Coordinates of C-alpha atoms in Angstrom, one line a residue:
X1 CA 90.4 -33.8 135.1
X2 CA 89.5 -30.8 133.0
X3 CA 91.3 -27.5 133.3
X4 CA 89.6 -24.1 131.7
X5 CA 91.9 -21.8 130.6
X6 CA 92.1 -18.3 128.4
X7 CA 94.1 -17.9 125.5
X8 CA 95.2 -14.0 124.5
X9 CA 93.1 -14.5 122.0
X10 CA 90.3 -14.2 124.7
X11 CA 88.7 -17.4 123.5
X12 CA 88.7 -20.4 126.7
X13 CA 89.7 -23.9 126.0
X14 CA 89.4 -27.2 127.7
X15 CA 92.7 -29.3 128.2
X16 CA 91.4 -32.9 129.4
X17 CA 93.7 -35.2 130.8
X18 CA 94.2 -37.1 127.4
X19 CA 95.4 -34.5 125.6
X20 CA 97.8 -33.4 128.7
X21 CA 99.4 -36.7 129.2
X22 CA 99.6 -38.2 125.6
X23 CA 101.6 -36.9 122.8
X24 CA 99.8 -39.1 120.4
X25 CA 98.1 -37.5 117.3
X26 CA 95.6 -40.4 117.3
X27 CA 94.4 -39.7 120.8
X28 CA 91.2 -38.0 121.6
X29 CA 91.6 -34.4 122.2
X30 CA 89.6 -32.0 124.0
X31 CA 87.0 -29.9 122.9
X32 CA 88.1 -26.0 122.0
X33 CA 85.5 -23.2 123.0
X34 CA 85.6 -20.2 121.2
X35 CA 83.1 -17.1 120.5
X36 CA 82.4 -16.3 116.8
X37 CA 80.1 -14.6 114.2
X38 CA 78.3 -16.1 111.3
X39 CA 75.6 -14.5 108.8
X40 CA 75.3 -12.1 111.8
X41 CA 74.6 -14.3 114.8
X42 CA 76.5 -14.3 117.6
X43 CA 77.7 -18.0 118.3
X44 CA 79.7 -20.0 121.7
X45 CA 81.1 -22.5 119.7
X46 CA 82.7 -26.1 120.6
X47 CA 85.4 -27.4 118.3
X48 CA 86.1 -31.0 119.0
X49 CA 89.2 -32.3 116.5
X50 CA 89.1 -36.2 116.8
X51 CA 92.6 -37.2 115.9
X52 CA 92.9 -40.7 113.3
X53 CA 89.2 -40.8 112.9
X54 CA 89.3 -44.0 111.1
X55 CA 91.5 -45.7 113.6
X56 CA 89.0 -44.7 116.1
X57 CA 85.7 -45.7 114.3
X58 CA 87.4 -49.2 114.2
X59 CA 88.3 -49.1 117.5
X60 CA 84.3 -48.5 118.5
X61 CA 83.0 -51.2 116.3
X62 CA 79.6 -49.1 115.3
X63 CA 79.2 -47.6 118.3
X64 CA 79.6 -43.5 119.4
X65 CA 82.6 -41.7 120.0
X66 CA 81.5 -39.2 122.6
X67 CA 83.8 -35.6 123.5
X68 CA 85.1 -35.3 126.5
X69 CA 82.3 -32.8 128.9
X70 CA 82.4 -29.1 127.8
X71 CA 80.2 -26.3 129.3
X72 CA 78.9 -24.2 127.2
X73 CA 75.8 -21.8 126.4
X74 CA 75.7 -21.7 130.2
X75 CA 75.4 -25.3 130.5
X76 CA 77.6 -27.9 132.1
X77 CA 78.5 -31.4 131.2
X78 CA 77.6 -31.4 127.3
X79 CA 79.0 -33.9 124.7
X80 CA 79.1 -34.2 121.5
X81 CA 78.6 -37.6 120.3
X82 CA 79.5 -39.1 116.6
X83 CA 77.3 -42.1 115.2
X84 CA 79.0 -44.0 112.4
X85 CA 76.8 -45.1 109.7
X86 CA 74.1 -42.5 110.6
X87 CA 72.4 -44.2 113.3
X88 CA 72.9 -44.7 117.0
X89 CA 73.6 -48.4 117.5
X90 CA 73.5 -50.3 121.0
X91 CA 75.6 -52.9 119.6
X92 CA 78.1 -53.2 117.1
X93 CA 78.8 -55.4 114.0
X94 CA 78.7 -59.2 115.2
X95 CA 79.4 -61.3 112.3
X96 CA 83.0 -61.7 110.9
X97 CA 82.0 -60.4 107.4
X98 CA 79.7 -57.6 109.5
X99 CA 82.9 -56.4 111.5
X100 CA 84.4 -56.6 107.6
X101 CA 82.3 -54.7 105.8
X102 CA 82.3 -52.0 109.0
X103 CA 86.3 -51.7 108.8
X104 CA 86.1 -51.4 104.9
X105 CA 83.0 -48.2 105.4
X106 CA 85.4 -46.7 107.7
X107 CA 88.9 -46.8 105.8
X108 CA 87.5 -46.3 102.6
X109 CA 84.1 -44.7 102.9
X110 CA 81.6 -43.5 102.4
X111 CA 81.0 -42.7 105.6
X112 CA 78.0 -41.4 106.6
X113 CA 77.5 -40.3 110.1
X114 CA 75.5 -38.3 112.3
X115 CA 76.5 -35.9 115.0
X116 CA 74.8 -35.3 118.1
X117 CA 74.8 -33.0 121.1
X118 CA 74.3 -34.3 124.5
X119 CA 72.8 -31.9 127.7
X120 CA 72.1 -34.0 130.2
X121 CA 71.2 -30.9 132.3
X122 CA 68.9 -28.1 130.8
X123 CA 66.2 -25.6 132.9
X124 CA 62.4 -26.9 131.3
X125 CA 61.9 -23.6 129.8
X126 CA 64.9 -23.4 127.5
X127 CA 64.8 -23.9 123.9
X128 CA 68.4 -23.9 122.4
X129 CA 69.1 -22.6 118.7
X130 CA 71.9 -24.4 117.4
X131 CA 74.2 -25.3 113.9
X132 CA 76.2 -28.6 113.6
X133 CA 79.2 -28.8 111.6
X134 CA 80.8 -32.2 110.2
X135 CA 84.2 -30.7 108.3
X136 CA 82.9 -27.5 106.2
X137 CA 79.6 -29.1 105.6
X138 CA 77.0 -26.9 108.3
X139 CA 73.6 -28.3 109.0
X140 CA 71.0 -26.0 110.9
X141 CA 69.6 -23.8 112.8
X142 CA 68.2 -26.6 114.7
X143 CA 66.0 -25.7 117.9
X144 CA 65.7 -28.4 120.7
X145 CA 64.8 -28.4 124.3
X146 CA 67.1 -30.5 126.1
X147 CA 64.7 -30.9 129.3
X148 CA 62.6 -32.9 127.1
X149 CA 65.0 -34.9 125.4
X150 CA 68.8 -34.7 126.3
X151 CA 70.0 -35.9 123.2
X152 CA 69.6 -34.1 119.8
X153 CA 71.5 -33.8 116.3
X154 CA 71.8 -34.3 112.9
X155 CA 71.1 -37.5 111.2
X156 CA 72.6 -37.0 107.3
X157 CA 75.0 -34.2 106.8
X158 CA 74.9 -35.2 103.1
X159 CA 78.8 -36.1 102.7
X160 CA 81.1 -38.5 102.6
X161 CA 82.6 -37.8 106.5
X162 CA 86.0 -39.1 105.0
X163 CA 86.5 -36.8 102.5
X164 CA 86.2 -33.8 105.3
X165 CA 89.1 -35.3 107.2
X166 CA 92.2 -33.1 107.5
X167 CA 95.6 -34.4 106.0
X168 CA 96.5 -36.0 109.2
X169 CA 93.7 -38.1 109.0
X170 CA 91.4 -36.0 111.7
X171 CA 87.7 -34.6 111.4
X172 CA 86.3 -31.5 113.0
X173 CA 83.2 -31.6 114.5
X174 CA 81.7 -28.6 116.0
X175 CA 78.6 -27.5 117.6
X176 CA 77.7 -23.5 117.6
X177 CA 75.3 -22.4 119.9
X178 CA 73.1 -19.1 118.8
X179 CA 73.3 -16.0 122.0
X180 CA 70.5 -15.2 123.2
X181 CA 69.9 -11.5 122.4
X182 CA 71.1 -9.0 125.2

């Protein structure tokens, strides 16, 4: 269940059935779509605000926390996708003293993550021009066809992902695609 809808401010947004039914802060939320303009480029971006990060990260033993889908930059059924400890894992930590040493990284930090962008579907031809953003730290312009490989990112943002968390314990994450020129 996703619902698009316009705020006055004419930037859209994407409610997703968690963040209708729950009135948890901890719960996932949706991804926010707005238009903005950065050292002169015109940008879509996609603002997903994961709500008790830590708590999460736990919950996911190692492995990704993926956004709910988005469409943007003309595309349908993108995710972003946050790797804890800077690497995609298949399986999380297995030991006791593993599973230990995860929950202490993610309460306590560092943390160092990567952030990807997932398009499952993109025409052969198209190169996208893209930043990431992990809290204020911004990593890019990265360029990427999709059609080749539908998963793409940023492996070290160069932070400690902890110390961007918001008081109430949640990270912003945000992808900004570059327009194509008209």
């Amino acid at each position: 269940f996703a619902k698009q809808g316009s705020l006055s401010s004419g930037h859209s947004s994407t409610l997703t059935m968690a963040s209708v039914l729950s009135d948890d802060p901890g719960h996932l939320d949706g991804v926010q779509l707005s238009n903005a303009s950065v050292d002169g480029l015109d940008l879509e971006r996609a603002e997903w605000r994961i709500g008790q990060l830590s708590q999460k990260l736990r919950g996911c033993m190692g492995r990704a926390l993926v956004s709910s889908p988005f469409t943007a930059a003309g595309l349908e059924d993108l995710r972003l996708m946050v790797f804890p400890e800077g690497k995609e894992l298949t399986k999380g930590p297995r030991s006791k003293r593993q599973r230990e040493l995860y929950a202490k990284k993610v309460n306590e930090g560092p943390l160092d993550g990567c952030l990807k962008i997932k398009v499952p579907s993109c025409p052969s031809e198209t190169e996208l021009q893209y930043f990431l953003k992990v809290g204020t730290s911004r990593k890019g312009p990265f360029r990427h066809n999709f059609a080749e490989n539908t998963v793409s990112g940023c492996d070290d943002f160069g932070v400690d992902w902890l110390k961007q968390l918001e008081a109430d314990g949640s990270l912003l994450v945000c992808v900004e695609f570059v327009k194509e020129a008209k």
